[in-house]
Amino acid sequence: MLEEKRKSLRGVWIVASVIAVCVAAVVYLVSLHRRHVSREKWKDYDECGLV
Protein backbone atom coordinates (compact mmCIF):
# COMPACT_ATOMS: atom_id res chain seq x y z
CA MET A 1 0.00 0.00 0.00
CA LEU A 2 2.75 2.45 0.94
CA GLU A 3 4.74 1.48 -2.13
CA GLU A 4 1.74 2.27 -4.38
CA LYS A 5 1.38 5.73 -2.82
CA ARG A 6 5.07 6.43 -3.38
CA LYS A 7 4.81 5.44 -7.04
CA SER A 8 1.72 7.60 -7.43
CA LEU A 9 3.38 10.59 -5.79
CA ARG A 10 6.48 10.08 -7.92
CA GLY A 11 4.33 10.22 -11.05
CA VAL A 12 2.67 13.40 -9.85
CA TRP A 13 6.05 15.01 -9.18
CA ILE A 14 7.33 14.04 -12.62
CA VAL A 15 4.27 15.51 -14.34
CA ALA A 16 4.46 18.66 -12.22
CA SER A 17 8.15 19.04 -13.03
CA VAL A 18 7.56 18.67 -16.75
CA ILE A 19 4.76 21.24 -16.63
CA ALA A 20 6.96 23.66 -14.64
CA VAL A 21 9.79 23.33 -17.16
CA CYS A 22 7.39 23.95 -20.06
CA VAL A 23 5.90 27.02 -18.35
CA ALA A 24 9.38 28.38 -17.63
CA ALA A 25 10.39 27.90 -21.26
CA VAL A 26 7.29 29.71 -22.51
CA VAL A 27 7.84 32.59 -20.08
CA TYR A 28 11.46 32.89 -21.21
CA LEU A 29 10.52 32.91 -24.89
CA VAL A 30 7.79 35.51 -24.36
CA SER A 31 10.15 37.79 -22.42
CA LEU A 32 12.81 37.36 -25.10
CA HIS A 33 10.30 38.33 -27.78
CA ARG A 34 9.11 41.36 -25.81
CA ARG A 35 12.69 42.60 -25.39
CA HIS A 36 13.28 42.20 -29.12
CA VAL A 37 10.10 44.10 -29.96
CA SER A 38 11.03 46.87 -27.53
CA ARG A 39 14.51 47.18 -29.05
CA GLU A 40 13.05 47.36 -32.55
CA LYS A 41 10.55 50.01 -31.47
CA TRP A 42 13.17 52.32 -29.96
CA LYS A 43 16.01 51.54 -32.40
CA ASP A 44 15.34 54.68 -34.47
CA TYR A 45 15.67 56.93 -31.42
CA ASP A 46 19.11 55.67 -30.33
CA GLU A 47 21.00 58.23 -32.39
CA CYS A 48 19.03 61.28 -31.30
CA GLY A 49 19.63 60.71 -27.57
CA LEU A 50 16.00 60.53 -26.43
CA VAL A 51 16.33 57.08 -24.93
PDB file of C-alpha atoms in Angstrom:
ATOM      1  CA  MET A   1       0.000   0.000   0.000  1.00  0.00           C
ATOM      2  CA  LEU A   2       2.752   2.454   0.939  1.00  0.00           C
ATOM      3  CA  GLU A   3       4.735   1.476  -2.134  1.00  0.00           C
ATOM      4  CA  GLU A   4       1.736   2.269  -4.380  1.00  0.00           C
ATOM      5  CA  LYS A   5       1.380   5.727  -2.825  1.00  0.00           C
ATOM      6  CA  ARG A   6       5.068   6.433  -3.383  1.00  0.00           C
ATOM      7  CA  LYS A   7       4.814   5.437  -7.044  1.00  0.00           C
ATOM      8  CA  SER A   8       1.718   7.595  -7.430  1.00  0.00           C
ATOM      9  CA  LEU A   9       3.382  10.589  -5.790  1.00  0.00           C
ATOM     10  CA  ARG A  10       6.481  10.082  -7.920  1.00  0.00           C
ATOM     11  CA  GLY A  11       4.328  10.216 -11.049  1.00  0.00           C
ATOM     12  CA  VAL A  12       2.665  13.402  -9.846  1.00  0.00           C
ATOM     13  CA  TRP A  13       6.055  15.012  -9.184  1.00  0.00           C
ATOM     14  CA  ILE A  14       7.329  14.041 -12.621  1.00  0.00           C
ATOM     15  CA  VAL A  15       4.273  15.511 -14.337  1.00  0.00           C
ATOM     16  CA  ALA A  16       4.459  18.664 -12.216  1.00  0.00           C
ATOM     17  CA  SER A  17       8.151  19.043 -13.027  1.00  0.00           C
ATOM     18  CA  VAL A  18       7.562  18.669 -16.752  1.00  0.00           C
ATOM     19  CA  ILE A  19       4.765  21.243 -16.628  1.00  0.00           C
ATOM     20  CA  ALA A  20       6.961  23.658 -14.641  1.00  0.00           C
ATOM     21  CA  VAL A  21       9.788  23.334 -17.163  1.00  0.00           C
ATOM     22  CA  CYS A  22       7.388  23.954 -20.058  1.00  0.00           C
ATOM     23  CA  VAL A  23       5.901  27.022 -18.351  1.00  0.00           C
ATOM     24  CA  ALA A  24       9.377  28.385 -17.626  1.00  0.00           C
ATOM     25  CA  ALA A  25      10.394  27.903 -21.263  1.00  0.00           C
ATOM     26  CA  VAL A  26       7.290  29.710 -22.514  1.00  0.00           C
ATOM     27  CA  VAL A  27       7.839  32.593 -20.085  1.00  0.00           C
ATOM     28  CA  TYR A  28      11.458  32.891 -21.210  1.00  0.00           C
ATOM     29  CA  LEU A  29      10.520  32.906 -24.894  1.00  0.00           C
ATOM     30  CA  VAL A  30       7.794  35.505 -24.364  1.00  0.00           C
ATOM     31  CA  SER A  31      10.149  37.786 -22.424  1.00  0.00           C
ATOM     32  CA  LEU A  32      12.811  37.357 -25.101  1.00  0.00           C
ATOM     33  CA  HIS A  33      10.303  38.328 -27.784  1.00  0.00           C
ATOM     34  CA  ARG A  34       9.107  41.355 -25.806  1.00  0.00           C
ATOM     35  CA  ARG A  35      12.690  42.600 -25.387  1.00  0.00           C
ATOM     36  CA  HIS A  36      13.283  42.202 -29.116  1.00  0.00           C
ATOM     37  CA  VAL A  37      10.099  44.101 -29.964  1.00  0.00           C
ATOM     38  CA  SER A  38      11.029  46.869 -27.534  1.00  0.00           C
ATOM     39  CA  ARG A  39      14.508  47.183 -29.049  1.00  0.00           C
ATOM     40  CA  GLU A  40      13.054  47.364 -32.552  1.00  0.00           C
ATOM     41  CA  LYS A  41      10.552  50.007 -31.472  1.00  0.00           C
ATOM     42  CA  TRP A  42      13.171  52.317 -29.959  1.00  0.00           C
ATOM     43  CA  LYS A  43      16.008  51.541 -32.402  1.00  0.00           C
ATOM     44  CA  ASP A  44      15.343  54.681 -34.470  1.00  0.00           C
ATOM     45  CA  TYR A  45      15.674  56.930 -31.419  1.00  0.00           C
ATOM     46  CA  ASP A  46      19.110  55.668 -30.330  1.00  0.00           C
ATOM     47  CA  GLU A  47      21.003  58.230 -32.386  1.00  0.00           C
ATOM     48  CA  CYS A  48      19.032  61.277 -31.297  1.00  0.00           C
ATOM     49  CA  GLY A  49      19.627  60.706 -27.570  1.00  0.00           C
ATOM     50  CA  LEU A  50      15.997  60.525 -26.432  1.00  0.00           C
ATOM     51  CA  VAL A  51      16.332  57.083 -24.931  1.00  0.00           C
TER      52      VAL A  51
END
